[in-house]
Structure formats: C-alpha cells, structure tokens
Coordinates of C-alpha atoms (C1' of nucleotides) in Angstrom, one line a residue:
Chain A
M1 CA 83.2 56.7 24.1
T2 CA 83.7 55.7 27.7
F3 CA 86.2 57.3 30.0
S4 CA 88.1 55.0 32.4
R5 CA 87.2 55.7 36.0
P6 CA 90.0 56.0 38.5
V7 CA 89.7 52.4 39.7
E8 CA 92.8 51.4 41.6
D9 CA 94.3 48.0 42.1
E10 CA 97.0 47.1 44.6
V11 CA 99.8 47.8 42.2
D12 CA 98.6 51.4 41.8
R13 CA 99.0 51.8 45.6
L14 CA 102.3 50.0 45.5
V15 CA 103.7 52.3 42.8
A16 CA 102.4 55.4 44.6
A17 CA 104.2 54.3 47.7
W18 CA 107.4 53.9 45.9
K19 CA 107.2 57.3 44.3
Q20 CA 106.8 58.7 47.8
E21 CA 109.7 56.8 49.2
R22 CA 112.1 56.8 46.3
P23 CA 111.2 59.7 44.0
D24 CA 114.6 59.2 42.4
L25 CA 113.7 55.9 40.9
D26 CA 111.6 55.2 37.8
V27 CA 109.4 52.4 38.9
T28 CA 107.2 52.2 35.8
P29 CA 108.4 48.6 35.0
L30 CA 106.4 47.5 38.0
E31 CA 103.2 48.8 36.4
V32 CA 103.4 45.8 34.0
L33 CA 105.5 43.2 35.7
S34 CA 104.2 43.4 39.2
R35 CA 100.7 43.0 37.8
V36 CA 101.8 40.0 35.8
S37 CA 103.2 38.4 39.0
R38 CA 100.2 39.2 41.2
L39 CA 97.6 38.2 38.6
S40 CA 99.4 34.9 38.2
R41 CA 99.2 34.3 41.9
H42 CA 95.5 35.0 42.0
L43 CA 95.0 32.8 38.9
E44 CA 96.7 29.9 40.6
R45 CA 94.4 30.1 43.5
E46 CA 91.4 30.1 41.2
R47 CA 92.7 27.1 39.4
R48 CA 93.2 25.3 42.7
A49 CA 89.6 26.0 43.7
A50 CA 88.3 25.0 40.2
F51 CA 90.1 21.7 40.3
A52 CA 89.2 20.7 43.8
S53 CA 85.7 19.7 42.5
H54 CA 87.2 17.4 39.9
D55 CA 89.5 15.5 42.2
I56 CA 92.6 16.8 40.4
E57 CA 95.4 19.0 41.4
S58 CA 97.0 21.9 39.5
W59 CA 100.3 20.1 38.9
E60 CA 98.5 17.0 37.7
F61 CA 96.4 19.0 35.3
D62 CA 99.5 20.7 33.8
V63 CA 101.1 17.4 32.9
L64 CA 97.9 15.7 31.7
T65 CA 97.0 18.6 29.4
A66 CA 100.4 18.5 27.8
L67 CA 99.8 14.9 26.9
R68 CA 96.3 15.5 25.8
R69 CA 97.3 18.3 23.5
A70 CA 99.9 16.1 21.9
G71 CA 97.2 14.1 20.2
E72 CA 97.3 10.4 19.4
P73 CA 98.8 8.4 20.8
Y74 CA 99.0 10.9 23.7
E75 CA 102.5 10.2 24.5
L76 CA 105.5 12.4 25.2
S77 CA 109.0 12.1 26.8
P78 CA 109.7 13.5 30.2
G79 CA 111.9 16.0 28.6
A80 CA 109.1 17.3 26.4
L81 CA 106.9 17.5 29.4
L82 CA 109.2 19.5 31.5
R83 CA 109.7 22.0 28.7
A84 CA 106.0 22.3 28.4
T85 CA 105.4 22.9 32.1
L86 CA 108.5 24.9 33.0
V87 CA 109.5 22.7 35.9
T88 CA 112.8 21.0 36.6
S89 CA 113.6 17.4 35.8
G90 CA 113.5 16.2 39.3
T91 CA 110.1 17.6 39.7
M92 CA 108.9 16.0 36.5
T93 CA 110.1 12.6 37.6
N94 CA 108.3 12.9 40.8
R95 CA 105.1 14.0 39.1
I96 CA 105.2 11.1 36.6
D97 CA 105.7 8.7 39.5
R98 CA 102.6 9.9 41.2
L99 CA 100.5 10.1 38.1
A100 CA 101.5 6.6 37.2
A101 CA 100.6 5.4 40.7
A102 CA 97.2 7.0 40.3
G103 CA 96.7 5.2 37.0
L104 CA 96.5 8.3 34.9
V105 CA 99.6 7.7 32.9
T106 CA 101.8 4.8 32.0
R107 CA 105.6 4.8 31.5
R108 CA 107.4 2.6 29.0
P109 CA 110.9 2.6 27.6
D110 CA 111.5 4.4 24.4
P111 CA 112.1 1.8 21.7
E112 CA 114.3 4.2 19.7
D113 CA 116.5 5.6 22.5
R114 CA 117.4 3.4 25.4
R115 CA 118.1 6.4 27.6
G116 CA 114.6 7.6 27.3
V117 CA 111.1 6.7 28.4
L118 CA 107.7 7.6 27.0
V119 CA 104.8 8.7 29.1
R120 CA 101.3 8.0 27.8
L121 CA 97.9 9.1 28.9
T122 CA 95.6 6.3 30.0
P123 CA 91.8 6.4 29.3
A124 CA 91.2 7.4 32.9
G125 CA 93.7 10.2 32.6
M126 CA 92.1 11.4 29.4
H127 CA 88.7 11.5 30.9
R128 CA 89.9 13.3 34.0
V129 CA 91.7 16.0 32.0
D130 CA 88.8 16.6 29.5
T131 CA 86.3 17.2 32.3
A132 CA 88.5 19.5 34.2
F133 CA 89.6 21.4 31.2
A134 CA 86.1 22.3 30.1
D135 CA 85.4 23.6 33.6
L136 CA 88.6 25.6 33.7
L137 CA 87.8 27.3 30.4
R138 CA 84.4 28.3 31.7
R139 CA 85.9 29.9 34.8
E140 CA 88.6 31.6 32.9
R141 CA 86.1 33.1 30.6
E142 CA 84.4 34.7 33.5
L143 CA 87.7 36.2 34.7
L144 CA 88.1 37.9 31.4
A145 CA 84.6 39.1 31.2
G146 CA 85.7 42.6 32.1
L147 CA 87.5 43.0 28.8
E148 CA 86.0 43.3 25.3
Q149 CA 87.0 40.8 22.6
H150 CA 89.3 43.2 21.0
E151 CA 90.9 44.2 24.3
Q152 CA 91.6 40.5 25.0
Q153 CA 93.3 40.2 21.7
A154 CA 95.3 43.3 22.3
L155 CA 96.4 42.1 25.7
A156 CA 97.4 38.7 24.3
A157 CA 99.4 40.3 21.6
L158 CA 101.3 42.5 24.0
L159 CA 102.0 39.6 26.3
R160 CA 103.2 37.6 23.4
T161 CA 105.9 40.2 22.6
L162 CA 107.3 39.9 26.1
L163 CA 107.1 36.1 26.0
V164 CA 108.8 35.5 22.6
P165 CA 112.4 36.1 23.8
F166 CA 111.9 33.4 26.5
D167 CA 110.3 30.9 24.3
T168 CA 112.8 31.4 21.5
S169 CA 116.1 31.1 23.2
D170 CA 115.9 27.8 24.9
G171 CA 114.1 28.5 28.2
A172 CA 114.5 24.9 29.0
A173 CA 114.7 23.8 32.7
H174 CA 117.5 21.4 33.6
Chain B
M1 CA 104.1 51.8 9.9
T2 CA 105.4 48.4 10.8
F3 CA 103.5 45.2 10.2
S4 CA 103.8 42.5 12.9
R5 CA 105.6 39.5 11.7
P6 CA 104.2 36.1 12.5
V7 CA 106.4 35.6 15.5
E8 CA 105.1 32.7 17.7
D9 CA 105.5 32.0 21.3
E10 CA 104.8 28.7 23.1
V11 CA 101.2 29.7 23.8
D12 CA 100.5 30.1 20.1
R13 CA 101.7 26.5 19.6
L14 CA 99.7 25.4 22.6
V15 CA 96.5 27.0 21.4
A16 CA 97.0 25.6 17.9
A17 CA 97.4 22.1 19.4
W18 CA 94.1 22.4 21.3
K19 CA 92.3 23.5 18.2
Q20 CA 93.5 20.4 16.5
E21 CA 92.5 18.1 19.3
R22 CA 89.4 19.8 20.6
P23 CA 87.9 21.9 17.8
D24 CA 84.7 21.9 19.8
L25 CA 86.1 24.1 22.6
D26 CA 86.8 27.8 22.5
V27 CA 90.2 28.1 24.0
T28 CA 90.7 31.8 23.5
P29 CA 90.9 32.5 27.3
L30 CA 94.3 30.7 27.2
E31 CA 95.6 33.4 24.9
V32 CA 95.7 35.8 27.8
L33 CA 95.8 33.7 30.9
S34 CA 98.2 31.1 29.9
R35 CA 100.6 33.9 28.9
V36 CA 100.2 35.5 32.2
S37 CA 101.1 32.3 34.0
R38 CA 104.0 31.4 31.8
L39 CA 105.4 34.9 31.8
S40 CA 105.2 35.0 35.6
R41 CA 107.2 31.8 35.8
H42 CA 109.9 33.2 33.6
L43 CA 110.0 36.4 35.6
E44 CA 110.4 34.5 38.8
R45 CA 113.5 32.8 37.3
E46 CA 114.9 36.2 36.2
R47 CA 114.4 37.6 39.7
R48 CA 116.1 34.7 41.3
A49 CA 119.1 35.2 39.0
A50 CA 119.1 38.9 39.7
F51 CA 119.1 38.5 43.4
A52 CA 121.7 35.9 43.6
S53 CA 124.4 38.5 43.1
H54 CA 123.0 40.6 46.0
D55 CA 122.9 37.8 48.5
I56 CA 119.2 38.0 48.8
E57 CA 116.4 35.7 47.9
S58 CA 113.2 36.3 46.2
W59 CA 111.0 35.8 49.2
E60 CA 113.2 38.0 51.4
F61 CA 112.9 40.7 48.8
D62 CA 109.2 40.6 48.8
V63 CA 108.9 41.1 52.5
L64 CA 111.6 43.7 52.8
T65 CA 110.2 45.9 49.9
A66 CA 106.8 45.9 51.6
L67 CA 108.4 47.3 54.7
R68 CA 110.6 49.7 52.7
R69 CA 107.5 51.1 50.8
A70 CA 105.7 51.6 54.0
G71 CA 108.0 54.5 54.8
E72 CA 109.1 55.7 58.2
P73 CA 109.3 54.0 60.6
Y74 CA 109.4 51.0 58.1
E75 CA 107.1 49.0 60.3
L76 CA 104.1 46.8 59.5
S77 CA 102.2 44.0 61.1
P78 CA 102.5 40.4 59.8
G79 CA 98.9 40.6 58.7
A80 CA 99.7 43.6 56.5
L81 CA 102.7 41.8 55.1
L82 CA 100.9 38.7 54.1
R83 CA 98.2 40.7 52.3
A84 CA 101.0 42.6 50.5
T85 CA 102.8 39.4 49.4
L86 CA 99.9 37.1 48.8
V87 CA 101.2 34.3 51.0
T88 CA 99.5 32.5 53.9
S89 CA 100.0 33.3 57.6
G90 CA 102.1 30.3 58.3
T91 CA 104.5 31.2 55.5
M92 CA 104.8 34.8 56.7
T93 CA 105.6 33.7 60.3
N94 CA 108.3 31.5 58.9
R95 CA 109.7 34.3 56.7
I96 CA 109.8 36.8 59.5
D97 CA 111.6 34.3 61.7
R98 CA 114.3 33.8 59.2
L99 CA 114.6 37.5 58.4
A100 CA 114.9 38.3 62.1
A101 CA 117.6 35.7 62.5
A102 CA 119.5 37.3 59.6
G103 CA 119.2 40.7 61.3
L104 CA 117.2 42.3 58.5
V105 CA 114.1 42.9 60.5
T106 CA 113.2 43.1 64.2
R107 CA 109.9 42.0 65.8
R108 CA 108.3 43.7 68.8
P109 CA 104.9 43.5 70.4
D110 CA 102.3 46.0 69.2
P111 CA 101.8 48.4 72.1
E112 CA 98.2 49.0 71.1
D113 CA 97.0 45.5 70.5
R114 CA 98.5 42.7 72.6
R115 CA 97.5 40.1 70.0
G116 CA 99.7 41.7 67.4
V117 CA 103.4 42.3 66.7
L118 CA 105.1 44.8 64.5
V119 CA 107.9 44.0 62.1
R120 CA 110.5 46.7 61.5
L121 CA 113.2 47.0 58.9
T122 CA 116.7 47.3 60.3
P123 CA 119.3 49.5 58.7
A124 CA 121.0 46.4 57.3
G125 CA 117.7 45.3 55.8
M126 CA 117.2 48.7 54.4
H127 CA 120.5 48.7 52.7
R128 CA 120.0 45.2 51.3
V129 CA 116.7 46.0 49.8
D130 CA 117.6 49.4 48.3
T131 CA 120.6 47.9 46.5
A132 CA 118.7 44.9 45.1
F133 CA 115.7 47.0 44.1
A134 CA 117.8 49.3 41.9
D135 CA 119.2 46.3 40.1
L136 CA 115.9 44.6 39.7
L137 CA 114.4 47.7 38.1
R138 CA 117.3 47.9 35.6
R139 CA 116.7 44.3 34.6
E140 CA 113.0 44.6 34.4
R141 CA 113.4 47.6 32.1
E142 CA 115.3 45.4 29.7
L143 CA 112.6 42.8 29.7
L144 CA 110.1 45.5 28.6
A145 CA 112.4 47.0 26.0
G146 CA 110.4 45.3 23.3
L147 CA 107.4 47.5 24.0
E148 CA 107.0 51.2 23.3
Q149 CA 106.1 53.5 26.2
H150 CA 102.5 53.7 25.1
E151 CA 102.3 50.0 24.7
Q152 CA 103.5 49.4 28.2
Q153 CA 100.9 51.8 29.5
A154 CA 98.2 50.0 27.5
L155 CA 99.3 46.7 28.8
A156 CA 99.3 47.9 32.4
A157 CA 95.8 49.3 32.0
L158 CA 94.5 46.0 30.6
L159 CA 96.1 44.1 33.4
R160 CA 94.7 46.4 36.0
T161 CA 91.2 45.7 34.7
L162 CA 91.7 42.0 35.4
L163 CA 93.3 42.7 38.7
V164 CA 90.8 45.0 40.2
P165 CA 88.2 42.4 41.2
F166 CA 90.8 40.5 43.1
D167 CA 92.2 43.5 44.9
T168 CA 88.8 44.9 45.7
S169 CA 86.9 42.0 47.2
D170 CA 89.2 41.0 50.0
G171 CA 91.7 38.7 48.4
A172 CA 93.3 38.2 51.8
A173 CA 95.1 35.0 52.5
H174 CA 94.2 33.2 55.7
Chain C
dA1 C1' 136.7 1.6 16.9
dC2 C1' 137.7 4.9 20.7
dG3 C1' 137.3 8.6 23.9
dA4 C1' 135.2 12.9 24.9
dT5 C1' 131.0 15.4 25.0
dT6 C1' 126.3 15.8 25.1
dT7 C1' 121.7 14.3 26.2
dA8 C1' 118.0 12.0 28.9
dT9 C1' 116.3 10.6 33.1
dC10 C1' 116.4 9.6 37.8
dT11 C1' 118.0 10.0 42.9
dC12 C1' 118.2 12.5 47.0
dG13 C1' 118.5 15.9 50.6
dA14 C1' 117.3 20.7 51.7
dC15 C1' 113.9 24.0 51.7
dG16 C1' 109.6 26.9 51.3
dT17 C1' 104.7 26.8 51.2
dC18 C1' 100.2 25.5 52.5
dA19 C1' 96.2 24.3 55.3
dA20 C1' 94.3 23.4 59.5
dG21 C1' 94.2 24.1 64.1
dA22 C1' 95.8 26.2 68.6
dT23 C1' 96.2 30.3 71.4
dA24 C1' 95.3 34.7 72.9
dA25 C1' 93.2 39.2 72.9
dC26 C1' 89.8 42.4 71.1
dG27 C1' 85.1 44.5 70.9
dG28 C1' 80.2 44.8 70.8
dA29 C1' 75.6 43.1 72.7
dG30 C1' 73.0 42.5 76.5
Chain D
dC1 C1' 80.9 43.1 83.2
dT2 C1' 80.6 38.9 80.9
dC3 C1' 79.8 36.2 76.9
dC4 C1' 80.9 35.2 72.3
dG5 C1' 82.1 35.8 67.7
dT6 C1' 86.0 37.9 65.4
dT7 C1' 90.7 39.0 64.6
dA8 C1' 95.9 38.3 64.8
dT9 C1' 99.6 35.4 65.1
dC10 C1' 101.9 31.2 65.6
dT11 C1' 102.5 25.9 65.4
dT12 C1' 102.7 21.8 63.1
dG13 C1' 102.9 18.1 59.6
dA14 C1' 102.5 17.0 54.9
dC15 C1' 103.8 18.0 50.5
dG16 C1' 105.9 19.7 46.1
dT17 C1' 109.8 21.9 44.1
dC18 C1' 114.5 22.8 43.4
dG19 C1' 119.3 21.9 42.4
dA20 C1' 123.3 19.2 42.3
dG21 C1' 125.0 15.0 41.2
dA22 C1' 124.7 10.1 39.4
dT23 C1' 123.9 6.9 35.7
dA24 C1' 123.6 5.4 31.3
dA25 C1' 123.3 5.8 26.4
dA26 C1' 123.7 8.3 22.1
dT27 C1' 126.6 11.3 19.1
dC28 C1' 130.6 13.3 17.1
dG29 C1' 135.4 13.7 15.7
dT30 C1' 139.5 11.4 14.7

DNA sequence: ACGATTTATCTCGACGTCAAGATAACGGAG
DNA sequence: CTCCGTTATCTTGACGTCGAGATAAATCGT
C-alpha cells in the first residue's frame, strides 16, 4: 500500500488562501469544480499544441469528429452538431462556413425538411480527422499515465454522475 | 448497498459511437478527459447565469477573487494575476483596464520595480466579489449534491493527480 | 384549411481572447 | 560600469464566440 505524499496543486493553495481569508465559508466545492475548470483549460492548450502539427484547429476538430462518429454517410444537421459541441447556433453556422470553404465538409439542403440542411464530411475531412484523432489519443493517454486503470475508471464514473443532469435535461444551446 | 443503474451521459454515447466506427482505437482516455472538458463547459454556463444577478461577469470574478484571496492589502501584480487565471498577458491588461474603469480595482506603479505595477481591490470591488462568491458556492454545492462527501474527496484527489504536472512545471501563460 | 406556435438555420454587431511584438527596466558577468 | 539576456507589462490586429433577432418552414389544434 502506498501513502499519498503531500503533493500540492494550485487548487490546494487556492483553497488554503480562502480558508485564511474567509474562515466562515465552506469552500470545499472548489476542491472539485475549480480543478475541473483549471484542468479543462490546460487540456485545451495541449489540444491546440497537438493539432498544430496536423494543420487543424481545435474547433475544426470538434465538428469533424462529430461527423466522423456519426458513421456512414458521415452526415448531420447543424442542430445535431451544435448539441454535440456545446456551442451556439451562430457559432456553428460560422464554423460550417469555414469548413466548407476549406473543402472538409459540404452542405446540402435536407430533402425531408426544407428548413434544414445536412453537413457531410468530405474524404479530405475524413482523412484529416482520422490522423489528428490518433495523435490526440496518444497524447491524452500520456496525460492520464499518472493514474492506474482502475483509478481512471473511478474518475470517469464520478464525473459521469456530475454530468448526467446536464446531459439529461436538454442542455441544448440556442 | 446500492447498485449503480446504467445511467448514461453524452460521453457514454460518444465513446460507444467511436467503438462502432473505429474499433481499432482505444478511446478510453475520452472517458475521463472528454468529461472534464464537457463538464467545464457546462459549469461556465452555470457561472454566467449565477453572476448575472450580481451584475458581475465571469472574467471579472476570476480577477477579483484572486485579489480577494491574496489578503491584505488585496494587491497583486498583473503577472501574478495572469498565472492565477490562466489567461495571457494581453487579456489581463485588457481586463485590468476595464475593472479599473468600473472602479473595482486601482492600478499603481510598483515602488520596488519600475517595470511593474500593482493592482489593488477597491472597497467596491471587495463588496462585489464577496457577495457573488457566497452565491457561487451555494450553487456549486447543489451541482455536487449527487456525490457523497467521501466521493467528492476521492474525485478531488484524482483530479489533483492530473493537475499536479501542470501546476508544477511552470504552466505560466506568456 | 387557417392561424398560432414551435423548430431550424442564418445574419450581424459587440465583445473577449490570443499571439506576436514593442517598450522599458532589472540583474548578473566581466 | 556597461553590456546583454531576462523579466514585466502593454499594444495591436486578427479571430472566434455569443446573443438577439430575422426568416422560413413544419406542426398542431380547431
């Protein structure tokens, strides 16, 4: 059995400072949520660096992977894409415009709903995303190397509990 | 003893879709990291909503809390602030400008280093941040209500492990 | 059929962030 | 004391996102 050494991260210091300044408040929620926010920020930087070598940007990747995951014929509506990526509709329109200009997706009217359009991955987009994704997974595995398999599973399960309420009630962007 | 029901979040669906489309890849890193990113995004929305009622914005809060935590005399350099908030120097300059214009902080030259300046919380800024912080903690506690105390502690510990490498090697923004 | 409501997407202006570079001052080596 | 690399902050321009509103079509109740 290994005992955890007193290794501190920035959040430990942050919480200690609050206890000093506002001993009347219970700041334990920060132990979890502040770490989530900060880790996410660090991850975003890592992603950006990882993608730089593949000539792809973070936001492009998010959209292309959603289409890639959808499977044949790699086609989704803008609405489905914005729900998958947690951005607003204006943002998604803009993203699709730029991806189409880059030849990574095409846009065509939905034959079954004349309000809608369908966004489809091109072969070029497919190749781009598959290459970048493999590399991303490799780098992410390294970031998790500090945790045992079972710890990763436990962490995933705990995070899922927090996430379910958001993903159940419609967390759709407008 | 309670058995966990098969409650799914969006990441479960996302991982399942990848296994279908790319059975050759091991996508388990996403179980953790994708949840961190998505949860952070949801949290940011919650924060924005919470702050709306206090006439304060998310980015303002981040800067003001850093100063508040610092304790008497509630004064830090821009450099310290950008390290605390994980933004770049240009962003921080801009933020301080706007906070100063709003009368929530003041800026004065550092008497000991003529390159530097010191940013200090005003009484108005202090009041603003203390009110908003109490409310934020209340809301965050609700978000964590789905987890027992010991689960929250376990989650915090696991996240710390992932965070330490970033916070140890200088994760400073430029 | 008709009108009201909902849904899907796009338009546009305001805003915050980033990245790179400019400026100025510090601090150690010789 | 001077040179030079480093550090601290600010400036600037490009860019991506948001949020509110516009447009158009589908859906539902009567």
